[in-house]
Tab-separated table of C-alpha atoms in Angstrom:
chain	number	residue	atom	x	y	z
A	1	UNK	CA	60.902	56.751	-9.595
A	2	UNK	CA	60.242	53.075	-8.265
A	3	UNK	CA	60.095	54.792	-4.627
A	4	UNK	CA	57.688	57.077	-5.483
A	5	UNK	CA	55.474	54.969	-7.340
A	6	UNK	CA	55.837	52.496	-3.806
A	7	UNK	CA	54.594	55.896	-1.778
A	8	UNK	CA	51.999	56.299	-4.333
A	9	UNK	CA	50.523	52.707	-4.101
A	10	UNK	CA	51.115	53.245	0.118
A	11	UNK	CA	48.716	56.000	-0.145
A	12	UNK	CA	46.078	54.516	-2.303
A	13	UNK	CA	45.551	51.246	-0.263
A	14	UNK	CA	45.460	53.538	2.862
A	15	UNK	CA	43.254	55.933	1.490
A	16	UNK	CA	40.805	52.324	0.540
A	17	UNK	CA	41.040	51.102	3.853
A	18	UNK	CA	40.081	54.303	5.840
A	19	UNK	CA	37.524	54.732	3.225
A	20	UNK	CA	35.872	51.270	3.311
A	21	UNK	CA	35.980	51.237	7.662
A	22	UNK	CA	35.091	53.992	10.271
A	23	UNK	CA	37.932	56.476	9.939
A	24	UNK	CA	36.465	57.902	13.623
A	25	UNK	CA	36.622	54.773	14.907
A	26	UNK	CA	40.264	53.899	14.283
A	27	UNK	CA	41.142	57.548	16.062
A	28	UNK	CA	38.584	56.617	19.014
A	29	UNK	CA	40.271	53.497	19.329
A	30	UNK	CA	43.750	55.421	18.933
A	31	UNK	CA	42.774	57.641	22.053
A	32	UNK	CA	41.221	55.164	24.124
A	33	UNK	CA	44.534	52.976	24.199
A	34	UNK	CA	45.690	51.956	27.700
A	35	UNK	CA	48.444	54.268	28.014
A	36	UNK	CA	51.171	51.894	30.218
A	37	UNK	CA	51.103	49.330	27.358
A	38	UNK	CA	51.537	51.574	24.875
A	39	UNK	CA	54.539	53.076	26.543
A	40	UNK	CA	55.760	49.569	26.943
A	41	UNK	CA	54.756	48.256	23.355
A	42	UNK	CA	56.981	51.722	21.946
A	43	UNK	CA	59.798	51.321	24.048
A	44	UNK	CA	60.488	47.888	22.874
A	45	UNK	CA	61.962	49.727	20.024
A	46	UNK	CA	65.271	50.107	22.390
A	47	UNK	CA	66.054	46.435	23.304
A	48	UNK	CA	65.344	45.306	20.396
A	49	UNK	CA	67.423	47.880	18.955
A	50	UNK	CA	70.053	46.931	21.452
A	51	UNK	CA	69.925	43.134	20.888
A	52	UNK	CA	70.709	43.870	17.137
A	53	UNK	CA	73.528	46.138	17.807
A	54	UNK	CA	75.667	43.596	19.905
A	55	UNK	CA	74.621	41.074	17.081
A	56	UNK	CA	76.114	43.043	15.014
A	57	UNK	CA	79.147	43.470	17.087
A	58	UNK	CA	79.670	39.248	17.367
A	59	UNK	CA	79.257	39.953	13.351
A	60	UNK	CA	83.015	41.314	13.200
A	61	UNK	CA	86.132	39.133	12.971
A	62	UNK	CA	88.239	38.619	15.897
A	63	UNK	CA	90.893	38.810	12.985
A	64	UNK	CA	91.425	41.039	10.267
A	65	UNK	CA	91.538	38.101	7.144
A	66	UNK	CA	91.883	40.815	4.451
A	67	UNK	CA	94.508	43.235	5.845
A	68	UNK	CA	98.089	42.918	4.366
A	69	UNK	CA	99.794	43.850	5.982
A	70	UNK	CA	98.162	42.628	9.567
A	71	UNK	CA	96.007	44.985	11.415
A	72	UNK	CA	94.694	44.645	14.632
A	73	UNK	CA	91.787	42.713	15.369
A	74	UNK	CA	88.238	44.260	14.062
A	75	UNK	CA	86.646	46.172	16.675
A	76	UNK	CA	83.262	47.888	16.789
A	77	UNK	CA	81.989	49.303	19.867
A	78	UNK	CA	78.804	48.968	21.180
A	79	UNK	CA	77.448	52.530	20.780
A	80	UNK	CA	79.199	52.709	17.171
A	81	UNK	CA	76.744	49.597	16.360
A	82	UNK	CA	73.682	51.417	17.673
A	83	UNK	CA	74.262	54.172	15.260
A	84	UNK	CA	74.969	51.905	12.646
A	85	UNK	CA	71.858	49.919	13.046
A	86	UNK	CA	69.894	53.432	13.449
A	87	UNK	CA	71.329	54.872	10.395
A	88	UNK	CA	70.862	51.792	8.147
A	89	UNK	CA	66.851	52.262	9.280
A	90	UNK	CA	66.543	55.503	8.053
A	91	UNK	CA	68.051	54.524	4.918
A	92	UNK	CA	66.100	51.673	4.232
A	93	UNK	CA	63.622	54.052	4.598
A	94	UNK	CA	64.406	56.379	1.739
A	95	UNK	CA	66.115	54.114	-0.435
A	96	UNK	CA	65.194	51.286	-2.580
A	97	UNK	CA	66.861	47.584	-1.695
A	98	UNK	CA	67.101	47.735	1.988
A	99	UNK	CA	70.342	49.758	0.797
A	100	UNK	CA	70.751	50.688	4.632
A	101	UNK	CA	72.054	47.284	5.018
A	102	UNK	CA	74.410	47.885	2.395
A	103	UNK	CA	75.852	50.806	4.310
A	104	UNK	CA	76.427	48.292	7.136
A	105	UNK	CA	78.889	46.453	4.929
A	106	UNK	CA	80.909	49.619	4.164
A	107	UNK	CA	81.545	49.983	7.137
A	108	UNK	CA	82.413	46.661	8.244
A	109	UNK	CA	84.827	46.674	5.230
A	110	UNK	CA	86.358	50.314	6.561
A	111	UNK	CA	86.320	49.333	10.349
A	112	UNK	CA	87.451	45.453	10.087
A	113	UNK	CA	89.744	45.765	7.368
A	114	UNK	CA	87.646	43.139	5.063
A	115	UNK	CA	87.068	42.287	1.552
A	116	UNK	CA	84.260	44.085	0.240
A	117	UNK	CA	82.797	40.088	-0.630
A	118	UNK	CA	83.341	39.537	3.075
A	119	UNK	CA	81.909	42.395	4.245
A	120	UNK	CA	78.670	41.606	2.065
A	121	UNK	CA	78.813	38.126	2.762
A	122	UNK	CA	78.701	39.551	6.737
A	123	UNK	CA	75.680	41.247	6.213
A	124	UNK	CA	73.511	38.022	3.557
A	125	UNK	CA	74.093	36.658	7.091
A	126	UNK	CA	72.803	38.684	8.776
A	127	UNK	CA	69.604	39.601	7.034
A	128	UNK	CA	69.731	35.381	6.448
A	129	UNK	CA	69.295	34.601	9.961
A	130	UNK	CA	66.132	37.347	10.381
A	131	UNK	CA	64.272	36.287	7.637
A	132	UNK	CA	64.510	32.354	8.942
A	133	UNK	CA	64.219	33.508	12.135
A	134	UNK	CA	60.967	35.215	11.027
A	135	UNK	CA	59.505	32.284	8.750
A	136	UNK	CA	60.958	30.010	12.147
A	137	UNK	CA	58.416	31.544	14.738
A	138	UNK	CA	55.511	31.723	11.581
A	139	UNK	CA	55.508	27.945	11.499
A	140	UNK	CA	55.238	26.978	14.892
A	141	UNK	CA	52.533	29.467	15.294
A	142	UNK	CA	50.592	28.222	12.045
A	143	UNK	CA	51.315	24.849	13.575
A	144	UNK	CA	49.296	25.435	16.584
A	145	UNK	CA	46.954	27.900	15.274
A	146	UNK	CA	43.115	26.302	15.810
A	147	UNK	CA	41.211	27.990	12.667
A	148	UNK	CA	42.522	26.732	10.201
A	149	UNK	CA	40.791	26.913	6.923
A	150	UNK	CA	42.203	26.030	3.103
A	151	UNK	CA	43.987	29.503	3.228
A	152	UNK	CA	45.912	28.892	6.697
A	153	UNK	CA	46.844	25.097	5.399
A	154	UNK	CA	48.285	26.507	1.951
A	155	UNK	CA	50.092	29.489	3.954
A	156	UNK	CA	51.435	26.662	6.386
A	157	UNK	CA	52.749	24.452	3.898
A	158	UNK	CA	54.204	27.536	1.472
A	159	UNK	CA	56.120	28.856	4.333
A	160	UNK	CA	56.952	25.818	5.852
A	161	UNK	CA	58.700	24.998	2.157
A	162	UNK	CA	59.907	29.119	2.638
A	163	UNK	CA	61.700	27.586	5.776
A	164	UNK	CA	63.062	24.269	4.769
A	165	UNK	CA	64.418	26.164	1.618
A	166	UNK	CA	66.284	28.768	3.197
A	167	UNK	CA	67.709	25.946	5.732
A	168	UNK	CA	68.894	24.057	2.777
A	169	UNK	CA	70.785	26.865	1.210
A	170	UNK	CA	72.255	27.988	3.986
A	171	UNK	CA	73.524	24.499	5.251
A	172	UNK	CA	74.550	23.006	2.106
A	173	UNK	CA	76.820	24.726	-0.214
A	174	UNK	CA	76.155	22.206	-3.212
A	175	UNK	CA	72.436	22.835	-3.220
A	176	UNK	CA	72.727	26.885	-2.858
A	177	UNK	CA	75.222	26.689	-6.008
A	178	UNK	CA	72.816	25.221	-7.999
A	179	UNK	CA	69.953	26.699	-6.254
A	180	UNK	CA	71.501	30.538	-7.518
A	181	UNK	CA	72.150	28.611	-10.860
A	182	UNK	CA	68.898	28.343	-11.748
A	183	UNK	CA	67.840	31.518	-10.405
A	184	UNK	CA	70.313	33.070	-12.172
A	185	UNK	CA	69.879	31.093	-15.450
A	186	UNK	CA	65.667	31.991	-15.447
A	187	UNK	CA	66.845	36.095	-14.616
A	188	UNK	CA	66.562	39.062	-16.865
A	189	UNK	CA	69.986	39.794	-18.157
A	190	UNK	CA	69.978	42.568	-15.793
A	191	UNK	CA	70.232	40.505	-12.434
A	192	UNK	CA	72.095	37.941	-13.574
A	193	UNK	CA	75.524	39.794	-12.328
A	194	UNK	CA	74.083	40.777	-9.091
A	195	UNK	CA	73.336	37.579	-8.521
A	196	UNK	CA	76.249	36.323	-8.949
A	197	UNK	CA	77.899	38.485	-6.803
A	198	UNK	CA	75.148	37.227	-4.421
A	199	UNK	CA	76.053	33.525	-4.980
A	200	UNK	CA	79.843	34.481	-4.494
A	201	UNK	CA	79.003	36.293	-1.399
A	202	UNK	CA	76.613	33.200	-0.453
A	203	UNK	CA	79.754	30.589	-0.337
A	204	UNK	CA	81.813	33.104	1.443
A	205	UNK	CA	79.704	33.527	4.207
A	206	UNK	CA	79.088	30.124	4.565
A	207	UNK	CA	83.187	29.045	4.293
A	208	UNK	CA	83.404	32.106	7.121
A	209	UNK	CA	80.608	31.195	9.493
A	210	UNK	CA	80.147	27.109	9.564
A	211	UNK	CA	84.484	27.113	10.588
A	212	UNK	CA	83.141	27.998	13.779
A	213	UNK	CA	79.737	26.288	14.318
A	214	UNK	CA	79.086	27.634	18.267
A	215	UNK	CA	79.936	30.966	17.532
A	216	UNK	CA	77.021	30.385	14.196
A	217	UNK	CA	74.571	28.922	17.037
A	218	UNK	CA	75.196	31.780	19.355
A	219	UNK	CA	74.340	34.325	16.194
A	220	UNK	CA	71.187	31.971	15.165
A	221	UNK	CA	69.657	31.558	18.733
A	222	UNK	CA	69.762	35.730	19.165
A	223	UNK	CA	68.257	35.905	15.961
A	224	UNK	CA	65.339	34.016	17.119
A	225	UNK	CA	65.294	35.166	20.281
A	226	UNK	CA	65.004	39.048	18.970
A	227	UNK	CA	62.525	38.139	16.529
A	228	UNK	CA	60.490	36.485	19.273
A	229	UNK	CA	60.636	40.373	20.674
A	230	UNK	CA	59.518	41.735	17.748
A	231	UNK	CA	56.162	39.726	18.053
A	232	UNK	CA	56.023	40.578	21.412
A	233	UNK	CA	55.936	44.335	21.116
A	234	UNK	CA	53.156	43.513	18.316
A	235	UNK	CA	51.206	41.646	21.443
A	236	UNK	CA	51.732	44.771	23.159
A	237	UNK	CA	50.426	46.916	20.923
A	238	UNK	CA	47.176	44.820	20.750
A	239	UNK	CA	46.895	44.929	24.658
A	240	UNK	CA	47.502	48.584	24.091
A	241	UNK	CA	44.697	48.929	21.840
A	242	UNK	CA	42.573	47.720	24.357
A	243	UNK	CA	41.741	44.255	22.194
A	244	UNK	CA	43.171	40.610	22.805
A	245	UNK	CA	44.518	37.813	20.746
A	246	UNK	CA	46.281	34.732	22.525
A	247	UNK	CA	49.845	34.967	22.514
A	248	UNK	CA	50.016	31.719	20.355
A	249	UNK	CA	47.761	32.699	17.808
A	250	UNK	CA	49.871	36.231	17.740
A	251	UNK	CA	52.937	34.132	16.837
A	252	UNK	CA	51.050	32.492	13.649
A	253	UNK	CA	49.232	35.678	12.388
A	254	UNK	CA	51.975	39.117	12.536
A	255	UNK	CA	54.693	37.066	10.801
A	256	UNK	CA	51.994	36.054	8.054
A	257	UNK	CA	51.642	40.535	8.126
A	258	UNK	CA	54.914	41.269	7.750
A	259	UNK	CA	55.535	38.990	5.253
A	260	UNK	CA	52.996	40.825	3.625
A	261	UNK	CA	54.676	43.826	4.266
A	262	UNK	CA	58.011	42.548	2.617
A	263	UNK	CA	56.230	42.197	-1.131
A	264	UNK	CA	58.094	45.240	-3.043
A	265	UNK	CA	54.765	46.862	-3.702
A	266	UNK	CA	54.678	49.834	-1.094
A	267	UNK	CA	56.650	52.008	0.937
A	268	UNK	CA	58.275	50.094	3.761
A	269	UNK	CA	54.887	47.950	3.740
A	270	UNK	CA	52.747	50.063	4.529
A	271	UNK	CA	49.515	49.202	2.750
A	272	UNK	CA	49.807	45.514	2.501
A	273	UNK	CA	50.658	45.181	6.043
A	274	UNK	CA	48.134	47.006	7.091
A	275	UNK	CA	45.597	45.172	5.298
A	276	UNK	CA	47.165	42.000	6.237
A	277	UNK	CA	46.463	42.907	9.656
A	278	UNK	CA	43.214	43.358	9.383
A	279	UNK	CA	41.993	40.357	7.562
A	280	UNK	CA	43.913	38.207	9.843
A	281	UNK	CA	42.984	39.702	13.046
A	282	UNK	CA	39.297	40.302	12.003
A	283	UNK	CA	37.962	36.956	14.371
A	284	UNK	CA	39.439	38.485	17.440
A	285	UNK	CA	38.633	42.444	17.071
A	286	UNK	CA	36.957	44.896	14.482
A	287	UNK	CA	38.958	46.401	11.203
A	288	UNK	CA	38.968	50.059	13.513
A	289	UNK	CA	41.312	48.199	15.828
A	290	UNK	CA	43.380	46.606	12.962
A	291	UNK	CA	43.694	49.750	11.299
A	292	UNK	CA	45.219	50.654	14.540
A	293	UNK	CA	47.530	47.897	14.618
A	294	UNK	CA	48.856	48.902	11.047
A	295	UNK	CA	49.742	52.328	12.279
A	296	UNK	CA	51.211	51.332	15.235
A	297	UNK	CA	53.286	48.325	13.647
A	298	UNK	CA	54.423	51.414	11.066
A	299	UNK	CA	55.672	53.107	14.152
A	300	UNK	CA	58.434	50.302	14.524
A	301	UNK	CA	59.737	51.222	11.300
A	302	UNK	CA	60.278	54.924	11.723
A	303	UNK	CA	61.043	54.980	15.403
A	304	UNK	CA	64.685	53.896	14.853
A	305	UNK	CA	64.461	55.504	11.168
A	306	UNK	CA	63.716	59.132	12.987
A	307	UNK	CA	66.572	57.584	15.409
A	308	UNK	CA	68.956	57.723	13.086
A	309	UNK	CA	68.738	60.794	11.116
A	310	UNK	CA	71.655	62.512	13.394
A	311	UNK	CA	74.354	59.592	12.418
A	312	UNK	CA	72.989	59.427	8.815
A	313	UNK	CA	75.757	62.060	7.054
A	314	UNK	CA	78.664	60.358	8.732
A	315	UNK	CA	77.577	56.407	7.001
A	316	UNK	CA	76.845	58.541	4.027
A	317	UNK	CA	80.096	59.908	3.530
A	318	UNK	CA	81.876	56.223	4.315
A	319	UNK	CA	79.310	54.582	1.595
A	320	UNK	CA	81.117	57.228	-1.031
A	321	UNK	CA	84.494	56.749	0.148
A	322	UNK	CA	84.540	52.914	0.541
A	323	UNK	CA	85.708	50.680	-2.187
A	324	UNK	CA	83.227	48.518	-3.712
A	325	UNK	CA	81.727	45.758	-2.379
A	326	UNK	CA	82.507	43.203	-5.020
C-alpha cells in the first residue's frame, strides 16, 4: 500500500511539473540532445556498476568468523557481484526499504558463512560509506558554490552537520550508542526493535572494519571516488542536453537533488528529484531542460534495475531460504 501511494504521489508531482512548463519543449530538448554525450552519460551506468561490484567483493572476509566448524575463506567472484548489485536495483525498485540491499546480506551470510548481524552489519557499511560519500562531495561543492543566498547557507550548514554527524557515529562507538539511544528512546514502539538490531549491527561493523584501518581507507576512498562518477555522468547528461553548468557548481547542486530524491515521499524519487533539479539548475538553463535532467537522472535508476531482472529469481529464492538476519 505505502508503494503505491509513493507511485501515486510520483505521478501527481510529474503530472504538476509538465503541466506548469512546456511539455513540447522538454521532448524538443529530449531530441535535440548531442547524441555522443548521451551515449557516454548512459554508459556510465557500467563502471559505475563495476566499481560497486568489486567494492562489494573487498566487502567479504578473507575468513569465515562464523563457520564452526572452519570453512574456507569467503569468496565472491566478480561477475557473481555484478548480478548481485543488479538484482538488489531492481528490488529496491519494487520494494519498500531499499530491501534490495537486504538481499545483499543474505547472500553474504549464505556465500561467506557469516552471522546474519555480520552480514547486516556488512551491508550498514556499505550503504554508510555512500551516503557520506554523497553528503562528502555536497559540501565541498556548497563550499565553493558563488550564489549563495540564505537557502544555500542553511543547506550548507544542515548538511555540513549531516556530515560531521555521520563521521561521529561511525568513528566513535560511545557516541553512536547513545546516539541510537535516543533515537530509539523518542521512536514509536514499532521501530524501537529494528533499531536496535540496527545499533547491534552498528557496533559490529565498526568492531569488524576499524581492526583493519587500511583495508577501511581503501573501502572509503572508492566510495568517494564512485560517487564522484555518479556526478559526473549527471555533468554528462547536462552536456548531453545541450546546456552547461561548471563542473564545480555541478558538485554542490545534484547531491542537494538526490538528497531530495531520498525523502520517502515518491517512487525511487522521482518527483522530488525532479523538481529539485529544476529549481536548482534554473540560473544556468530553462525548467524544459531540467525536466530533462529529471528523466534522464531516472534513467540511472532503472538502467541497472531493467539489468537485473534476469538474476532476480535466483536472490529471491536465497532471501526465503536464508536464516534471519538478526
Amino acid at each position: 500500500m505505502k508503494r503505491l501511494i509513493s507511485i501515486l504521489v510520483s505521478l501527481i508531482i510529474l503530472l504538476f511539473i509538465y503541466w506548469k512548463i512546456d511539455f513540447d519543449g522538454l521532448i524538443q530538448v529530449l531530441r535535440n540532445c548531442d547524441r555522443l554525450w548521451m551515449a557516454i552519460s548512459l554508459g556510465m551506468v557500467i563502471p559505475i556498476t563495476m566499481l560497486t561490484a568489486w567494492r562489494l567483493q573487498q566487502l567479504m572476509p578473507n575468513s569465515s568468523p562464523a563457520s564452526h566448524p572452519p570453512q574456507p575463506p569467503a569468496s565472491l567472484a566478480f561477475a557473481e557481484a555484478n548480478k548481485l548489485i543488479l538484482a538488489a536495483s531492481s528490488l529496491n525498485m519494487v520494494l519498500p526499504s531499499k530491501m534490495g540491499d537486504i538481499a545483499k546480506a543474505y547472500f553474504m551470510q549464505d556465500r561467506g558463512h557469516l552471522t546474519g548481524s555480520l552480514a547486516l552489519s556488512l551491508v550498514v557499511f556499505e550503504k554508510t560509506c555512500d551516503m557520506l560519500s554523497l553528503l562528502l562531495w555536497c559540501v565541498f561543492g556548497l563550499l565553493l558554490y558563488p550564489q549563495k543566498d540564505v537557502l544555500f547557507w542553511g543547506m550548507t550548514f544542515g548538511v555540513t552537520v549531516g556530515l560531521l554527524l555521520g563521521l561521529a557515529i561511525l568513528c566513535f562507538p560511545k557516541f553512536a550508542r547513545s546516539f541510537f539511544a535516543l533515537v530509539q528512546s523518542v521512536s514509536p514502539k514499532k521501530l524501537r526493535a529494528k533499531l536496535g538490531k540496527m545499533s547491534f549491527a552498528w557496533q559490529e561493523m565498526h568492531d569488524y572494519f576499524w581492526r583493519d584501518k587500511q583495508h577501511l581507507l581503501k573501502l572509503a576512498l572508492t566510495s568517494i571516488f564512485i560517487w564522484f562518477l555518479h556526478l559526473l555522468q549527471i555533468w554528462f547528461f547536462i552536456l548531453a542536453l545541450n546546456a552547461y553548468t561548471p563542473f564545480l557548481t555541478n558538485l554542490a547542486l545534484s547531491p542537494l537533488a538526490i538528497l531530495a530524491g531520498l525523502l520517502p515521499l515518491t517512487f525511487a524519487g522521482v518527483g522530488t528529484r525532479d523538481a529539485a533539479l529544476i529549481l536548482f539548475y534554473q540560473p544556468y538553463f530553462d525548467a524544459a531542460t531540467g525536466a530533462a535532467l529529471g528523466v534522464l537522472c531516472t534513467s540511472r535508476y532503472f538502467l541497472p534495475a531493467i539489468g537485473g531482472l534476469p538474476f532476480l529469481q535466483k536472490y529471491l529464492n536465497l532471501a526465503k531460504r536464508s536464516k534471519p538476519l538478526a
